[in-house]
Amino acid sequence: MKGCHLEDGTLFLSFREKTMLDHLTPVVILVEPQQPGNVGAVCRAMANFGLDQLRLVNPCDPFHPEAIKFSVSARPLLGQAELFSDLASALEDVHYSVALTRRGGRLRGELETIEEVFSHGVKLPSGSRLGLVFGREDCGLSTQEVAMCSHAATIATSGKTASLNLAQAVVVTLYELSRQRTVEDLTEKNLPTQSQIEVLFGQMETLVERIGYTNPSRPEVVPTVLRRLINQAQPDVRELNILRGLINQLEQSVHDWPGKRRG
């Protein structure tokens, strides 16, 4: 709530409706950013929207003069940014993540715009950690990195050049997030972190290989599709444990089975 006095001295109160920036804990994750100026500009964009959690995966020098220059008054964010050696580590404690990418495809699935994802695709309890994942300036995110995230989204453009500058993409994404009003109350839903979900994925991949449900020429297809199915379902901790129990039981059932390879 804000207060200000009008010319006649009357106190005028204005209320800002809470948005998803208030409802969730957004974490900006940059995967191998190459230009220090972009890292600094991202910090400035985050400060514009009141965010302070930045994670850098194998970055360029975040304290390069260009990074400091473009961060302007958001320089403190450079100093408190967390550094990671790989995306999986950066996502470990995240409850839901959105990979920003320009490219769709068979393994990436059909891409929705960030507006569509934020308006109806993200249903999380208050305080959940939301990871916003951005790729390299020259080639973006790999298909494997996109598969690590809960959802893939794109920023709609109308020109011949579809990809945005890294810092611009972050600004647009945070703006869209700030426009979305607080979603339904899901405080009773206990969501697993990405590291807990990865345990299930590991079990599933082992079982798929064990029973021979693989394509030798493209072994990544089945695990990637299964990842996308689970991520889209957004299971809570109880549902995740049921799935893990089912996989454990299946593993025991086929323990002595020689398996049958597809194709």
PDB file of N, CA and C in Angstrom, residues 49-88:
ATOM      1  N   PHE A  49      13.075  -5.178 -10.931  1.00  0.00           N
ATOM      2  CA  PHE A  49      11.886  -5.928 -10.534  1.00  0.00           C
ATOM      3  C   PHE A  49      11.989  -6.490  -9.114  1.00  0.00           C
ATOM      4  N   GLY A  50      12.988  -6.061  -8.370  1.00  0.00           N
ATOM      5  CA  GLY A  50      13.092  -6.448  -6.972  1.00  0.00           C
ATOM      6  C   GLY A  50      13.618  -7.845  -6.726  1.00  0.00           C
ATOM      7  N   LEU A  51      14.318  -8.435  -7.691  1.00  0.00           N
ATOM      8  CA  LEU A  51      14.876  -9.778  -7.526  1.00  0.00           C
ATOM      9  C   LEU A  51      16.333  -9.694  -7.092  1.00  0.00           C
ATOM     10  N   ASP A  52      16.770 -10.694  -6.325  1.00  0.00           N
ATOM     11  CA  ASP A  52      18.159 -10.667  -5.854  1.00  0.00           C
ATOM     12  C   ASP A  52      18.849 -12.023  -5.904  1.00  0.00           C
ATOM     13  N   GLN A  53      18.208 -13.036  -6.510  1.00  0.00           N
ATOM     14  CA  GLN A  53      18.824 -14.360  -6.575  1.00  0.00           C
ATOM     15  C   GLN A  53      19.280 -14.656  -8.004  1.00  0.00           C
ATOM     16  N   LEU A  54      20.590 -14.555  -8.220  1.00  0.00           N
ATOM     17  CA  LEU A  54      21.190 -14.809  -9.529  1.00  0.00           C
ATOM     18  C   LEU A  54      22.148 -15.984  -9.420  1.00  0.00           C
ATOM     19  N   ARG A  55      22.017 -16.930 -10.346  1.00  0.00           N
ATOM     20  CA  ARG A  55      22.906 -18.084 -10.391  1.00  0.00           C
ATOM     21  C   ARG A  55      23.591 -18.132 -11.757  1.00  0.00           C
ATOM     22  N   LEU A  56      24.898 -18.329 -11.745  1.00  0.00           N
ATOM     23  CA  LEU A  56      25.691 -18.340 -12.968  1.00  0.00           C
ATOM     24  C   LEU A  56      26.352 -19.702 -13.145  1.00  0.00           C
ATOM     25  N   VAL A  57      26.130 -20.325 -14.296  1.00  0.00           N
ATOM     26  CA  VAL A  57      26.714 -21.632 -14.599  1.00  0.00           C
ATOM     27  C   VAL A  57      27.885 -21.433 -15.560  1.00  0.00           C
ATOM     28  N   ASN A  58      29.090 -21.746 -15.095  1.00  0.00           N
ATOM     29  CA  ASN A  58      30.306 -21.589 -15.910  1.00  0.00           C
ATOM     30  C   ASN A  58      30.325 -20.253 -16.655  1.00  0.00           C
ATOM     31  N   PRO A  59      30.268 -19.153 -15.934  1.00  0.00           N
ATOM     32  CA  PRO A  59      30.146 -17.855 -16.604  1.00  0.00           C
ATOM     33  C   PRO A  59      31.487 -17.259 -17.028  1.00  0.00           C
ATOM     34  N   CYS A  60      31.396 -16.195 -17.812  1.00  0.00           N
ATOM     35  CA  CYS A  60      32.549 -15.337 -18.047  1.00  0.00           C
ATOM     36  C   CYS A  60      32.822 -14.603 -16.733  1.00  0.00           C
ATOM     37  N   ASP A  61      33.833 -13.778 -16.687  1.00  0.00           N
ATOM     38  CA  ASP A  61      34.199 -13.078 -15.458  1.00  0.00           C
ATOM     39  C   ASP A  61      33.085 -12.113 -15.035  1.00  0.00           C
ATOM     40  N   PRO A  62      32.365 -12.420 -13.939  1.00  0.00           N
ATOM     41  CA  PRO A  62      31.270 -11.540 -13.518  1.00  0.00           C
ATOM     42  C   PRO A  62      31.746 -10.213 -12.943  1.00  0.00           C
ATOM     43  N   PHE A  63      33.044 -10.089 -12.705  1.00  0.00           N
ATOM     44  CA  PHE A  63      33.583  -8.833 -12.170  1.00  0.00           C
ATOM     45  C   PHE A  63      34.398  -8.073 -13.221  1.00  0.00           C
ATOM     46  N   HIS A  64      34.229  -8.466 -14.458  1.00  0.00           N
ATOM     47  CA  HIS A  64      34.862  -7.743 -15.564  1.00  0.00           C
ATOM     48  C   HIS A  64      34.344  -6.297 -15.567  1.00  0.00           C
ATOM     49  N   PRO A  65      35.172  -5.333 -15.956  1.00  0.00           N
ATOM     50  CA  PRO A  65      34.727  -3.933 -15.983  1.00  0.00           C
ATOM     51  C   PRO A  65      33.413  -3.712 -16.735  1.00  0.00           C
ATOM     52  N   GLU A  66      33.186  -4.489 -17.801  1.00  0.00           N
ATOM     53  CA  GLU A  66      31.943  -4.336 -18.558  1.00  0.00           C
ATOM     54  C   GLU A  66      30.739  -4.768 -17.728  1.00  0.00           C
ATOM     55  N   ALA A  67      30.899  -5.838 -16.947  1.00  0.00           N
ATOM     56  CA  ALA A  67      29.807  -6.300 -16.090  1.00  0.00           C
ATOM     57  C   ALA A  67      29.476  -5.244 -15.045  1.00  0.00           C
ATOM     58  N   ILE A  68      30.500  -4.686 -14.450  1.00  0.00           N
ATOM     59  CA  ILE A  68      30.301  -3.648 -13.435  1.00  0.00           C
ATOM     60  C   ILE A  68      29.653  -2.412 -14.060  1.00  0.00           C
ATOM     61  N   LYS A  69      30.109  -2.047 -15.245  1.00  0.00           N
ATOM     62  CA  LYS A  69      29.578  -0.869 -15.933  1.00  0.00           C
ATOM     63  C   LYS A  69      28.088  -1.012 -16.218  1.00  0.00           C
ATOM     64  N   PHE A  70      27.680  -2.145 -16.761  1.00  0.00           N
ATOM     65  CA  PHE A  70      26.288  -2.319 -17.162  1.00  0.00           C
ATOM     66  C   PHE A  70      25.357  -2.665 -16.005  1.00  0.00           C
ATOM     67  N   SER A  71      25.907  -3.053 -14.875  1.00  0.00           N
ATOM     68  CA  SER A  71      25.054  -3.333 -13.713  1.00  0.00           C
ATOM     69  C   SER A  71      24.573  -2.045 -13.066  1.00  0.00           C
ATOM     70  N   VAL A  72      25.288  -0.937 -13.288  1.00  0.00           N
ATOM     71  CA  VAL A  72      24.945   0.387 -12.741  1.00  0.00           C
ATOM     72  C   VAL A  72      24.775   0.274 -11.227  1.00  0.00           C
ATOM     73  N   SER A  73      23.590   0.591 -10.703  1.00  0.00           N
ATOM     74  CA  SER A  73      23.383   0.573  -9.252  1.00  0.00           C
ATOM     75  C   SER A  73      23.140  -0.829  -8.706  1.00  0.00           C
ATOM     76  N   ALA A  74      23.058  -1.832  -9.595  1.00  0.00           N
ATOM     77  CA  ALA A  74      22.802  -3.211  -9.157  1.00  0.00           C
ATOM     78  C   ALA A  74      24.095  -3.990  -8.979  1.00  0.00           C
ATOM     79  N   ARG A  75      25.206  -3.300  -8.849  1.00  0.00           N
ATOM     80  CA  ARG A  75      26.503  -3.964  -8.704  1.00  0.00           C
ATOM     81  C   ARG A  75      26.538  -4.970  -7.550  1.00  0.00           C
ATOM     82  N   PRO A  76      25.878  -4.709  -6.399  1.00  0.00           N
ATOM     83  CA  PRO A  76      25.910  -5.703  -5.313  1.00  0.00           C
ATOM     84  C   PRO A  76      25.438  -7.090  -5.738  1.00  0.00           C
ATOM     85  N   LEU A  77      24.538  -7.160  -6.739  1.00  0.00           N
ATOM     86  CA  LEU A  77      24.058  -8.465  -7.186  1.00  0.00           C
ATOM     87  C   LEU A  77      25.172  -9.295  -7.815  1.00  0.00           C
ATOM     88  N   LEU A  78      26.144  -8.626  -8.419  1.00  0.00           N
ATOM     89  CA  LEU A  78      27.278  -9.354  -8.998  1.00  0.00           C
ATOM     90  C   LEU A  78      28.065 -10.074  -7.910  1.00  0.00           C
ATOM     91  N   GLY A  79      28.236  -9.394  -6.794  1.00  0.00           N
ATOM     92  CA  GLY A  79      29.014  -9.966  -5.705  1.00  0.00           C
ATOM     93  C   GLY A  79      28.330 -11.114  -5.001  1.00  0.00           C
ATOM     94  N   GLN A  80      27.001 -11.126  -5.000  1.00  0.00           N
ATOM     95  CA  GLN A  80      26.286 -12.185  -4.284  1.00  0.00           C
ATOM     96  C   GLN A  80      25.757 -13.278  -5.206  1.00  0.00           C
ATOM     97  N   ALA A  81      26.076 -13.190  -6.505  1.00  0.00           N
ATOM     98  CA  ALA A  81      25.652 -14.241  -7.432  1.00  0.00           C
ATOM     99  C   ALA A  81      26.308 -15.568  -7.060  1.00  0.00           C
ATOM    100  N   GLU A  82      25.549 -16.661  -7.172  1.00  0.00           N
ATOM    101  CA  GLU A  82      26.064 -17.997  -6.869  1.00  0.00           C
ATOM    102  C   GLU A  82      26.628 -18.624  -8.143  1.00  0.00           C
ATOM    103  N   LEU A  83      27.769 -19.272  -8.024  1.00  0.00           N
ATOM    104  CA  LEU A  83      28.427 -19.893  -9.169  1.00  0.00           C
ATOM    105  C   LEU A  83      28.271 -21.412  -9.133  1.00  0.00           C
ATOM    106  N   PHE A  84      27.987 -22.013 -10.289  1.00  0.00           N
ATOM    107  CA  PHE A  84      27.795 -23.456 -10.388  1.00  0.00           C
ATOM    108  C   PHE A  84      28.567 -23.993 -11.589  1.00  0.00           C
ATOM    109  N   SER A  85      28.937 -25.266 -11.499  1.00  0.00           N
ATOM    110  CA  SER A  85      29.691 -25.885 -12.588  1.00  0.00           C
ATOM    111  C   SER A  85      28.785 -26.475 -13.660  1.00  0.00           C
ATOM    112  N   ASP A  86      27.516 -26.742 -13.319  1.00  0.00           N
ATOM    113  CA  ASP A  86      26.581 -27.294 -14.300  1.00  0.00           C
ATOM    114  C   ASP A  86      25.158 -26.904 -13.931  1.00  0.00           C
ATOM    115  N   LEU A  87      24.258 -27.023 -14.892  1.00  0.00           N
ATOM    116  CA  LEU A  87      22.870 -26.618 -14.682  1.00  0.00           C
ATOM    117  C   LEU A  87      22.173 -27.486 -13.647  1.00  0.00           C
ATOM    118  N   ALA A  88      22.466 -28.784 -13.646  1.00  0.00           N
ATOM    119  CA  ALA A  88      21.819 -29.685 -12.688  1.00  0.00           C
ATOM    120  C   ALA A  88      22.047 -29.215 -11.256  1.00  0.00           C
TER     121      ALA A  88
END
